[in-house]
């Protein structure tokens, strides 16, 4: 510290006494917060209607490039729709799908894991068999089969995202519950005559929630990537609705002539998943009692 | 049930031929047998209303398992547990919940027995919510008065278990066990996890509770002097069997079974001039996986005879009312 004072030049990191890692976490949190705010306020901040076609202004480059239109900051796509507005709406839908998918998955997977831990024996064997089955099957193929079979809709799509990674939650929840059940507090509440729901929800869940929460932060980027992959393949979100995967998928045909159609949404995906991973790491460190 | 038929009306709990075996190793192939370990080996005892019964023995002798069998934490392999003339193993659903309310359990490790993420006051009145539904305001008052009766303050209630000392935690566990106003309190080594300075606090509290509320106690411990201090009667267990069982006065002043004698002999006496000439226990408890034949104690017993390795001795009632399981009694070796 003394050294930096005598030098008279101090960076932000030294002034605030924060490490580079913390700074990264702060940036990641700000980015995610911005994404969420954009998602919530997309109808307010989008200048243009994201479905408005204007064939005269097709494939305009971003406004800072030669030939750009000040009215369309990120340019327009092959149908002359405003890229910035489409990006906002895509973030809105992608985040919605990812958040709902992650939450549904956490609830479903944890419940299944607790059920396996509670009943043991035959039920446990069946559930663990299903877990192994799911873990050995590429999820993409399962999702493609389901979407090809039923008509694709946003509800179905969220439902599919809601079972993506359930087997990991189930495994975690089962293992954690099995060890927590042997703890005195769980045995104690049971001797008072508490119902299994009370034992699991009020007593075991808060004590094992850390691990599940960390798993959620790890699962969230995966859900986003799965959603974009399916949309990229044309089986996810259907036009006129738009998601980040859609944008990348449709921009692919113009990659050489109009790179901004692909690169900008791809950067949004990349930065969002990266931020979530950084934040997840931080949460894991914070909640790990061994690192305190 | 057949034991002490005179006192049958006074018996709050009667345990008969209770046994528990655990699977240690499952057979890998369907035709391979599971390997079992007999932790409790057909024990009988009863507790009279209002008395305090102690169960003592070395680690691994099955005393905690006995308590857990009574508490329905484990289910017995065979045998019956009769509480107020109702067979506990037959009860189901609501009836079971109702009876369970009257038997409460104090855990060995108070830190583990409390949920680390819930303030202790909420944990104290939680049994009331489980049994009578939500009425938090009244429950809170009741929990506070109980907390005060175990010598703690209302302000302690808001704390989490890790903010309390070991003795305070055990007092919280006691308060929680008392809130349903049980008739029978089973204490499973309630003091062994505590500092010596705090042990007496908790034992005095137990005595206070017993005297004030007329609660029946089953006190499990390996500390003989505490059992002598607190209980009216004592059962001595060795490798899943009760070897001696009787009133404290007769049992501690004139122990008959060689194992009891060696245990009592091991209590430190603060006078070096007192000469100890009785049995001193040698060796370790044999493995439960491969128990000795006949009397389980015979490999360590200084007075073992030839028959001891052949047959398991039965608990026999002595003229002074206690029960002893030892062949040497017949030979007269024990009364030296």
Coordinates of N, CA and C in Angstrom, one line a residue, chain A residues 93-109 139 154-166 169 215-216 219-224 226-227:
Chain A
X93 N -36.7 -13.6 -24.5 CA -37.2 -14.9 -24.6 C -36.2 -16.0 -24.1
X94 N -34.9 -15.8 -24.5 CA -33.9 -16.8 -24.2 C -33.7 -16.8 -22.6
X95 N -33.7 -15.6 -22.0 CA -33.6 -15.6 -20.5 C -34.8 -16.2 -19.9
X96 N -36.0 -15.9 -20.4 CA -37.2 -16.5 -19.8 C -37.1 -18.0 -19.9
X97 N -36.8 -18.6 -21.0 CA -36.7 -20.0 -21.2 C -35.6 -20.6 -20.2
X98 N -34.5 -19.9 -20.2 CA -33.4 -20.4 -19.4 C -33.7 -20.4 -17.9
X99 N -34.3 -19.3 -17.4 CA -34.6 -19.1 -16.0 C -35.7 -20.1 -15.6
X100 N -36.8 -20.1 -16.4 CA -37.9 -21.1 -16.0 C -37.4 -22.5 -16.1
X101 N -36.6 -22.8 -17.2 CA -36.1 -24.2 -17.3 C -35.2 -24.6 -16.2
X102 N -34.3 -23.7 -15.7 CA -33.4 -24.0 -14.6 C -34.2 -24.2 -13.3
X103 N -35.2 -23.3 -13.1 CA -36.0 -23.5 -11.8 C -36.8 -24.7 -11.8
X104 N -37.5 -25.0 -13.0 CA -38.3 -26.2 -13.1 C -37.5 -27.4 -12.9
X105 N -36.3 -27.4 -13.5 CA -35.4 -28.6 -13.4 C -34.9 -28.8 -12.0
X106 N -34.6 -27.7 -11.3 CA -34.1 -27.8 -9.9 C -35.2 -28.5 -9.1
X107 N -36.5 -28.0 -9.3 CA -37.6 -28.5 -8.4 C -37.8 -30.0 -8.7
X108 N -37.9 -30.3 -10.1 CA -38.2 -31.7 -10.5 C -37.1 -32.6 -10.0
X109 N -35.9 -32.3 -10.4 CA -34.7 -33.1 -10.0 C -34.6 -33.4 -8.6
X139 N -28.9 -35.6 -24.6 CA -30.2 -34.9 -24.4 C -30.7 -34.3 -25.7
X154 N -43.8 -22.6 -27.2 CA -42.9 -22.1 -26.2 C -43.1 -22.9 -24.9
X155 N -44.4 -23.3 -24.6 CA -44.6 -24.0 -23.4 C -43.9 -25.4 -23.4
X156 N -44.1 -26.1 -24.5 CA -43.4 -27.4 -24.7 C -41.9 -27.2 -24.6
X157 N -41.4 -26.1 -25.2 CA -40.0 -25.9 -25.2 C -39.4 -25.7 -23.8
X158 N -40.2 -24.8 -23.0 CA -39.8 -24.6 -21.6 C -39.8 -25.9 -20.8
X159 N -40.8 -26.7 -21.1 CA -41.0 -28.0 -20.5 C -39.7 -28.9 -20.7
X160 N -39.3 -28.9 -22.0 CA -38.1 -29.7 -22.3 C -36.9 -29.2 -21.6
X161 N -36.7 -27.8 -21.6 CA -35.6 -27.3 -20.9 C -35.7 -27.6 -19.4
X162 N -36.9 -27.8 -18.9 CA -37.2 -28.1 -17.5 C -36.7 -29.5 -17.1
X163 N -36.5 -30.3 -18.1 CA -35.9 -31.6 -17.7 C -34.5 -31.8 -18.1
X164 N -33.9 -30.7 -18.6 CA -32.5 -30.8 -19.0 C -31.6 -30.8 -17.8
X165 N -31.0 -31.9 -17.5 CA -30.0 -32.0 -16.4 C -30.7 -32.4 -15.1
X166 N -32.0 -32.9 -15.2 CA -32.6 -33.3 -13.9 C -31.9 -34.4 -13.2
X169 N -29.4 -33.1 -10.7 CA -30.1 -32.7 -9.4 C -30.5 -33.9 -8.6
X215 N -25.2 -26.0 -8.2 CA -25.6 -26.8 -9.4 C -26.5 -26.0 -10.3
X216 N -27.4 -25.2 -9.7 CA -28.3 -24.4 -10.6 C -27.4 -23.3 -11.4
X219 N -25.9 -25.1 -14.1 CA -26.8 -25.6 -15.1 C -27.4 -24.5 -16.0
X220 N -27.4 -23.3 -15.5 CA -28.1 -22.2 -16.2 C -27.4 -21.9 -17.5
X221 N -26.1 -21.8 -17.6 CA -25.4 -21.6 -18.9 C -25.7 -22.7 -19.9
X222 N -25.7 -23.9 -19.3 CA -26.0 -25.1 -20.2 C -27.4 -25.0 -20.8
X223 N -28.3 -24.6 -20.0 CA -29.7 -24.5 -20.5 C -29.7 -23.4 -21.7
X224 N -29.0 -22.3 -21.4 CA -29.0 -21.3 -22.5 C -28.4 -21.9 -23.8
X226 N -28.2 -25.0 -24.7 CA -29.1 -26.0 -25.2 C -30.2 -25.3 -26.0
X227 N -30.7 -24.3 -25.4 CA -31.8 -23.5 -26.1 C -31.4 -22.9 -27.4

